[in-house]
mmCIF file of C-alpha atoms and ligand atoms in Angstrom:
data_model
loop_
_atom_site.group_PDB
_atom_site.id
_atom_site.type_symbol
_atom_site.label_atom_id
_atom_site.label_comp_id
_atom_site.label_asym_id
_atom_site.label_seq_id
_atom_site.Cartn_x
_atom_site.Cartn_y
_atom_site.Cartn_z
ATOM 1 C CA MET A 1 143.226 132.970 39.912
ATOM 2 C CA ASP A 2 146.549 132.560 41.616
ATOM 3 C CA ALA A 3 147.263 128.859 41.758
ATOM 4 C CA ARG A 4 149.430 129.330 44.857
ATOM 5 C CA ASN A 5 146.701 130.160 47.307
ATOM 6 C CA GLY A 6 143.372 130.126 45.474
ATOM 7 C CA HIS A 7 143.076 133.932 45.614
ATOM 8 C CA VAL A 8 142.546 136.208 42.643
ATOM 9 C CA SER A 9 145.739 137.922 41.484
ATOM 10 C CA ARG A 10 144.106 141.045 39.982
ATOM 11 C CA TYR A 11 141.221 143.356 40.613
ATOM 12 C CA SER A 12 137.972 142.500 38.804
ATOM 13 C CA LYS A 13 137.279 143.980 35.348
ATOM 14 C CA GLY A 14 134.637 146.295 36.839
ATOM 15 C CA MET A 15 137.037 147.634 39.483
ATOM 16 C CA ILE A 16 139.756 148.139 36.860
ATOM 17 C CA VAL A 17 137.488 150.027 34.428
ATOM 18 C CA ILE A 18 136.150 152.264 37.224
ATOM 19 C CA HIS A 19 139.671 152.917 38.539
ATOM 20 C CA TRP A 20 140.954 154.255 35.207
ATOM 21 C CA VAL A 21 137.785 156.115 34.213
ATOM 22 C CA THR A 22 137.858 157.813 37.647
ATOM 23 C CA ALA A 23 141.510 158.819 37.178
ATOM 24 C CA VAL A 24 140.649 160.501 33.848
ATOM 25 C CA LEU A 25 137.547 162.180 35.350
ATOM 26 C CA ILE A 26 139.532 163.661 38.250
ATOM 27 C CA VAL A 27 142.074 165.229 35.923
ATOM 28 C CA ALA A 28 139.304 166.520 33.624
ATOM 29 C CA ALA A 29 137.358 167.929 36.620
ATOM 30 C CA TRP A 30 140.510 169.735 37.753
ATOM 31 C CA PHE A 31 141.074 171.319 34.343
ATOM 32 C CA THR A 32 137.450 172.472 34.067
ATOM 33 C CA ALA A 33 137.305 173.924 37.630
ATOM 34 C CA GLU A 34 136.660 177.609 38.228
ATOM 35 C CA GLY A 35 136.717 179.585 41.445
ATOM 36 C CA GLY A 36 135.195 182.738 42.866
ATOM 37 C CA ARG A 37 132.701 185.112 41.223
ATOM 38 C CA HIS A 38 133.093 183.518 37.835
ATOM 39 C CA VAL A 39 131.278 180.405 39.104
ATOM 40 C CA VAL A 40 128.126 182.383 39.836
ATOM 41 C CA ALA A 41 128.153 184.393 36.594
ATOM 42 C CA ASN A 42 129.003 181.449 34.398
ATOM 43 C CA PRO A 43 128.694 178.085 36.215
ATOM 44 C CA PRO A 44 131.215 175.462 35.032
ATOM 45 C CA LEU A 45 128.547 172.836 34.287
ATOM 46 C CA LEU A 46 131.069 170.455 32.763
ATOM 47 C CA HIS A 47 133.108 170.618 35.993
ATOM 48 C CA PHE A 48 130.006 169.726 37.991
ATOM 49 C CA SER A 49 129.107 166.820 35.683
ATOM 50 C CA LEU A 50 132.625 165.358 35.595
ATOM 51 C CA GLY A 51 132.922 165.640 39.379
ATOM 52 C CA LEU A 52 129.501 164.111 39.979
ATOM 53 C CA ALA A 53 130.438 161.253 37.639
ATOM 54 C CA VAL A 54 133.275 160.489 40.078
ATOM 55 C CA LEU A 55 130.712 160.206 42.877
ATOM 56 C CA ALA A 56 128.367 158.121 40.692
ATOM 57 C CA LEU A 57 131.204 155.668 40.012
ATOM 58 C CA THR A 58 132.592 155.564 43.533
ATOM 59 C CA VAL A 59 129.345 154.217 44.991
ATOM 60 C CA PRO A 60 129.244 151.024 42.829
ATOM 61 C CA ARG A 61 133.023 150.813 43.189
ATOM 62 C CA LEU A 62 132.792 150.555 46.960
ATOM 63 C CA ILE A 63 129.998 147.978 46.645
ATOM 64 C CA LEU A 64 132.122 145.915 44.225
ATOM 65 C CA ARG A 65 135.017 146.296 46.646
ATOM 66 C CA VAL A 66 132.981 144.857 49.503
ATOM 67 C CA VAL A 67 131.194 142.042 47.663
ATOM 68 C CA GLY A 68 134.010 141.037 45.283
ATOM 69 C CA GLN A 69 137.397 139.505 45.803
ATOM 70 C CA THR A 70 140.435 141.746 46.171
ATOM 71 C CA PRO A 71 143.887 140.404 45.352
ATOM 72 C CA PRO A 72 145.868 139.845 48.563
ATOM 73 C CA PRO A 73 149.007 141.972 49.165
ATOM 74 C CA PRO A 74 151.816 140.909 46.792
ATOM 75 C CA ASP A 75 154.286 140.158 49.586
ATOM 76 C CA GLU A 76 152.707 138.806 52.745
ATOM 77 C CA ARG A 77 155.953 139.230 54.677
ATOM 78 C CA ARG A 78 155.673 142.996 54.507
ATOM 79 C CA ALA A 79 152.652 143.550 56.735
ATOM 80 C CA TRP A 80 153.454 147.255 57.283
ATOM 81 C CA MET A 81 153.355 147.866 53.541
ATOM 82 C CA ALA A 82 149.947 146.246 53.214
ATOM 83 C CA LEU A 83 148.708 148.419 56.085
ATOM 84 C CA ALA A 84 150.179 151.580 54.512
ATOM 85 C CA ALA A 85 148.467 150.724 51.199
ATOM 86 C CA LYS A 86 145.171 150.159 52.998
ATOM 87 C CA ILE A 87 145.379 153.535 54.738
ATOM 88 C CA GLY A 88 146.480 155.304 51.545
ATOM 89 C CA HIS A 89 143.629 153.800 49.536
ATOM 90 C CA ALA A 90 141.118 154.656 52.290
ATOM 91 C CA VAL A 91 142.284 158.291 52.123
ATOM 92 C CA LEU A 92 141.812 158.304 48.337
ATOM 93 C CA TYR A 93 138.304 156.856 48.743
ATOM 94 C CA ALA A 94 137.485 159.550 51.325
ATOM 95 C CA PHE A 95 138.473 162.192 48.753
ATOM 96 C CA LEU A 96 136.481 160.458 46.003
ATOM 97 C CA ILE A 97 133.327 160.783 48.132
ATOM 98 C CA GLY A 98 134.054 164.025 50.005
ATOM 99 C CA LEU A 99 135.273 166.067 47.051
ATOM 100 C CA PRO A 100 132.151 165.845 44.861
ATOM 101 C CA LEU A 101 129.851 166.261 47.883
ATOM 102 C CA SER A 102 131.712 169.371 49.074
ATOM 103 C CA GLY A 103 131.593 170.755 45.506
ATOM 104 C CA TRP A 104 127.853 170.153 45.319
ATOM 105 C CA TYR A 105 127.517 171.889 48.682
ATOM 106 C CA ALA A 106 129.669 174.830 47.485
ATOM 107 C CA ALA A 107 127.561 175.257 44.352
ATOM 108 C CA SER A 108 124.375 175.134 46.452
ATOM 109 C CA ARG A 109 125.707 177.792 48.824
ATOM 110 C CA LEU A 110 126.647 179.982 45.868
ATOM 111 C CA GLY A 111 123.063 179.613 44.609
ATOM 112 C CA VAL A 112 124.274 178.023 41.372
ATOM 113 C CA PRO A 113 122.016 175.353 39.813
ATOM 114 C CA VAL A 114 123.685 171.948 39.728
ATOM 115 C CA SER A 115 123.106 169.485 36.914
ATOM 116 C CA PHE A 116 124.552 166.147 35.884
ATOM 117 C CA PHE A 117 124.997 166.123 32.101
ATOM 118 C CA GLY A 118 121.743 168.084 31.674
ATOM 119 C CA ILE A 119 119.765 166.428 34.481
ATOM 120 C CA SER A 120 118.902 169.010 37.157
ATOM 121 C CA LEU A 121 119.784 168.054 40.701
ATOM 122 C CA PRO A 122 118.442 169.529 43.928
ATOM 123 C CA THR A 123 120.515 171.854 46.075
ATOM 124 C CA ILE A 124 121.950 170.342 49.263
ATOM 125 C CA ALA A 125 122.401 173.606 51.184
ATOM 126 C CA ALA A 126 120.591 176.934 51.377
ATOM 127 C CA PRO A 127 122.115 179.689 49.212
ATOM 128 C CA VAL A 128 123.916 182.498 51.024
ATOM 129 C CA GLN A 129 124.913 186.022 50.076
ATOM 130 C CA GLY A 130 128.660 186.519 49.852
ATOM 131 C CA ALA A 131 131.321 183.901 50.556
ATOM 132 C CA PRO A 132 130.092 180.285 50.344
ATOM 133 C CA GLY A 133 131.995 179.292 53.507
ATOM 134 C CA MET A 134 134.595 176.919 54.816
ATOM 135 C CA ILE A 135 133.427 173.760 53.055
ATOM 136 C CA ALA A 136 133.712 175.565 49.705
ATOM 137 C CA ASP A 137 137.273 176.624 50.625
ATOM 138 C CA ILE A 138 138.081 173.068 51.613
ATOM 139 C CA HIS A 139 136.673 171.865 48.272
ATOM 140 C CA GLU A 140 138.868 174.244 46.289
ATOM 141 C CA ASN A 141 142.002 173.072 48.086
ATOM 142 C CA ALA A 142 141.072 169.397 48.282
ATOM 143 C CA GLY A 143 140.488 169.450 44.516
ATOM 144 C CA THR A 144 144.190 170.068 44.038
ATOM 145 C CA VAL A 145 145.362 167.932 46.970
ATOM 146 C CA ILE A 146 143.778 164.830 45.392
ATOM 147 C CA LEU A 147 145.937 165.340 42.311
ATOM 148 C CA TYR A 148 149.074 165.337 44.455
ATOM 149 C CA LEU A 149 147.843 162.278 46.347
ATOM 150 C CA ALA A 150 147.098 160.471 43.083
ATOM 151 C CA GLY A 151 150.557 161.429 41.779
ATOM 152 C CA LEU A 152 152.184 160.043 44.912
ATOM 153 C CA HIS A 153 150.009 156.924 44.634
ATOM 154 C CA ALA A 154 151.141 156.454 40.997
ATOM 155 C CA LEU A 155 154.797 156.905 42.014
ATOM 156 C CA ILE A 156 154.434 154.290 44.751
ATOM 157 C CA ALA A 157 152.756 151.910 42.284
ATOM 158 C CA GLY A 158 155.687 152.458 39.889
ATOM 159 C CA TRP A 159 158.198 151.873 42.678
ATOM 160 C CA HIS A 160 156.499 148.579 43.569
ATOM 161 C CA HIS A 161 156.480 147.475 39.980
ATOM 162 C CA ILE A 162 159.968 148.532 38.921
ATOM 163 C CA VAL A 163 162.068 148.437 42.123
ATOM 164 C CA LEU A 164 160.346 145.746 44.201
ATOM 165 C CA ARG A 165 159.285 143.882 41.044
ATOM 166 C CA ASP A 166 156.118 142.588 42.679
ATOM 167 C CA GLY A 167 153.904 143.067 39.600
ATOM 168 C CA THR A 168 151.686 145.683 41.280
ATOM 169 C CA LEU A 169 150.683 147.411 38.037
ATOM 170 C CA ARG A 170 149.445 144.120 36.616
ATOM 171 C CA ARG A 171 146.866 143.972 39.430
ATOM 172 C CA MET A 172 145.161 147.081 38.046
ATOM 173 C CA SER A 173 146.025 146.588 34.362
ATOM 174 C CA PRO A 174 143.109 146.668 31.900
ATOM 175 C CA LEU A 175 145.008 144.380 29.510
HETATM 176 C C1 HEM B 201 143.106 160.315 40.267
HETATM 177 C C2 HEM B 201 143.783 159.240 40.066
HETATM 178 C C3 HEM B 201 143.707 157.966 40.869
HETATM 179 C C4 HEM B 201 142.902 157.614 41.922
HETATM 180 C C5 HEM B 201 141.831 158.472 42.599
HETATM 181 C C6 HEM B 201 143.265 156.258 42.311
HETATM 182 C C7 HEM B 201 142.673 155.544 43.351
HETATM 183 C C8 HEM B 201 142.962 154.243 43.699
HETATM 184 C C9 HEM B 201 142.359 153.500 44.776
HETATM 185 C C10 HEM B 201 141.297 154.053 45.741
HETATM 186 C C11 HEM B 201 142.884 152.248 44.776
HETATM 187 C C12 HEM B 201 142.552 151.111 45.742
HETATM 188 C C13 HEM B 201 141.703 150.078 45.088
HETATM 189 C C14 HEM B 201 141.119 149.147 46.133
HETATM 190 O O1 HEM B 201 141.849 148.342 46.702
HETATM 191 O O2 HEM B 201 139.909 149.236 46.370
HETATM 192 C C15 HEM B 201 143.846 152.184 43.685
HETATM 193 C C16 HEM B 201 144.602 151.086 43.354
HETATM 194 C C17 HEM B 201 145.609 151.089 42.419
HETATM 195 N N1 HEM B 201 146.004 152.169 41.629
HETATM 196 FE FE1 HEM B 201 145.143 153.978 41.567
HETATM 197 N N2 HEM B 201 144.277 155.808 41.491
HETATM 198 C C18 HEM B 201 144.580 156.827 40.604
HETATM 199 C C19 HEM B 201 145.547 156.807 39.620
HETATM 200 C C20 HEM B 201 146.450 155.780 39.429
HETATM 201 C C21 HEM B 201 147.575 155.806 38.504
HETATM 202 C C22 HEM B 201 147.949 156.992 37.615
HETATM 203 C C23 HEM B 201 148.207 154.587 38.617
HETATM 204 C C24 HEM B 201 149.417 154.018 37.897
HETATM 205 C C25 HEM B 201 150.542 154.467 37.751
HETATM 206 C C26 HEM B 201 147.485 153.805 39.590
HETATM 207 C C27 HEM B 201 147.775 152.517 39.953
HETATM 208 C C28 HEM B 201 147.082 151.756 40.855
HETATM 209 C C29 HEM B 201 147.392 150.354 41.148
HETATM 210 C C30 HEM B 201 148.512 149.525 40.518
HETATM 211 C C31 HEM B 201 146.474 149.948 42.122
HETATM 212 C C32 HEM B 201 146.401 148.568 42.806
HETATM 213 C C33 HEM B 201 147.190 148.647 44.065
HETATM 214 C C34 HEM B 201 147.174 147.331 44.828
HETATM 215 O O3 HEM B 201 147.019 146.296 44.218
HETATM 216 O O4 HEM B 201 147.319 147.355 46.051
HETATM 217 N N3 HEM B 201 146.423 154.562 40.077
HETATM 218 N N4 HEM B 201 143.879 153.410 43.053
HETATM 219 C C1 HEM B 202 135.529 165.137 42.076
HETATM 220 C C2 HEM B 202 136.173 165.939 41.350
HETATM 221 C C3 HEM B 202 136.354 167.426 41.565
HETATM 222 C C4 HEM B 202 137.551 168.080 41.536
HETATM 223 C C5 HEM B 202 138.940 167.476 41.291
HETATM 224 C C6 HEM B 202 137.276 169.476 41.788
HETATM 225 C C7 HEM B 202 138.248 170.480 41.834
HETATM 226 C C8 HEM B 202 137.990 171.816 42.051
HETATM 227 C C9 HEM B 202 139.011 172.835 42.180
HETATM 228 C C10 HEM B 202 140.521 172.588 42.030
HETATM 229 C C11 HEM B 202 138.365 174.013 42.394
HETATM 230 C C12 HEM B 202 139.038 175.398 42.601
HETATM 231 C C13 HEM B 202 139.095 176.152 41.286
HETATM 232 C C14 HEM B 202 139.690 177.528 41.419
HETATM 233 O O1 HEM B 202 139.701 178.102 42.518
HETATM 234 O O2 HEM B 202 140.161 178.043 40.389
HETATM 235 C C15 HEM B 202 136.948 173.742 42.436
HETATM 236 C C16 HEM B 202 135.987 174.705 42.630
HETATM 237 C C17 HEM B 202 134.632 174.444 42.628
HETATM 238 N N1 HEM B 202 134.023 173.235 42.384
HETATM 239 FE FE1 HEM B 202 134.949 171.473 42.142
HETATM 240 N N2 HEM B 202 135.923 169.657 41.947
HETATM 241 C C18 HEM B 202 135.308 168.427 41.817
HETATM 242 C C19 HEM B 202 133.940 168.176 41.903
HETATM 243 C C20 HEM B 202 132.950 169.142 41.976
HETATM 244 C C21 HEM B 202 131.509 168.901 41.955
HETATM 245 C C22 HEM B 202 130.863 167.522 41.824
HETATM 246 C C23 HEM B 202 130.898 170.100 42.062
HETATM 247 C C24 HEM B 202 129.430 170.453 42.082
HETATM 248 C C25 HEM B 202 128.442 169.632 41.875
HETATM 249 C C26 HEM B 202 131.926 171.123 42.157
HETATM 250 C C27 HEM B 202 131.694 172.465 42.321
HETATM 251 C C28 HEM B 202 132.650 173.426 42.484
HETATM 252 C C29 HEM B 202 132.363 174.814 42.791
HETATM 253 C C30 HEM B 202 130.979 175.438 43.006
HETATM 254 C C31 HEM B 202 133.620 175.460 42.904
HETATM 255 C C32 HEM B 202 133.858 176.937 43.254
HETATM 256 C C33 HEM B 202 133.881 177.080 44.744
HETATM 257 C C34 HEM B 202 134.087 178.519 45.182
HETATM 258 O O3 HEM B 202 134.354 179.373 44.351
HETATM 259 O O4 HEM B 202 133.991 178.753 46.395
HETATM 260 N N3 HEM B 202 133.173 170.495 42.101
HETATM 261 N N4 HEM B 202 136.742 172.397 42.220
#
């Protein structure tokens, strides 16, 4: 608790654990990704599982976000900064939901069986012959865009912490 205003000064333990596990999963999903024909011949099952784990964690994360307490912006005088952070985080959340769903869709269109660490999942689109379509293309690009966004997000967090000295990293620190 922050004695100043009765608000919490950090994210909850659950939010912090999910944040860092998700960051590791995204990087691992990126490294295990494959594109094109190779996916049909030899489906990257680990890529699917890691990516679906992101989705599986984002659902409880959003629930925790809504029901729990979130630390208020570090500097209430800078309303524009709080708004920018809100928009930036909303964009990241949109990727955390949209990316795994579009991947699942792409795999379904390619006719590739999807499983989550050995558990078979249903397809969410009918398989097609040939190219899997626009959503699959979007998935392939968005999979890399999220890494850039996360990098920018990390740089901004570092800037807050080191230049503005507002203790931002402490809000998400597991220690
Ligand atoms: C793929 C990687 C990452 C994703 C998808 C991600 C996503 C997010 C999201 C969605 C939030 C908003 C939490 C909320 O208010 O509900 C957040 C907060 C935060 N993230 Fe990340 N993050 C990633 C990596 C990182 C890294 C590498 C750092 C550190 C350098 C970092 C530092 C933080 C901090 C300090 C906050 C709290 C910001 C605040 O209090 O306003 N994140 N992250
Ligand atoms: C959430 C984290 C994810 C990230 C960061 C991610 C990233 C990527 C990237 C970068 C590619 C392009 C690889 C290349 O062209 O060499 C790709 C392709 C692909 N991913 Fe993901 N992905 C994620 C989740 C998923 C999930 C959950 C599934 C399926 C259940 C999936 C299925 C696919 C498929 C089928 C392709 C090939 C699409 C095509 O060839 O048209 N991905 N992914």
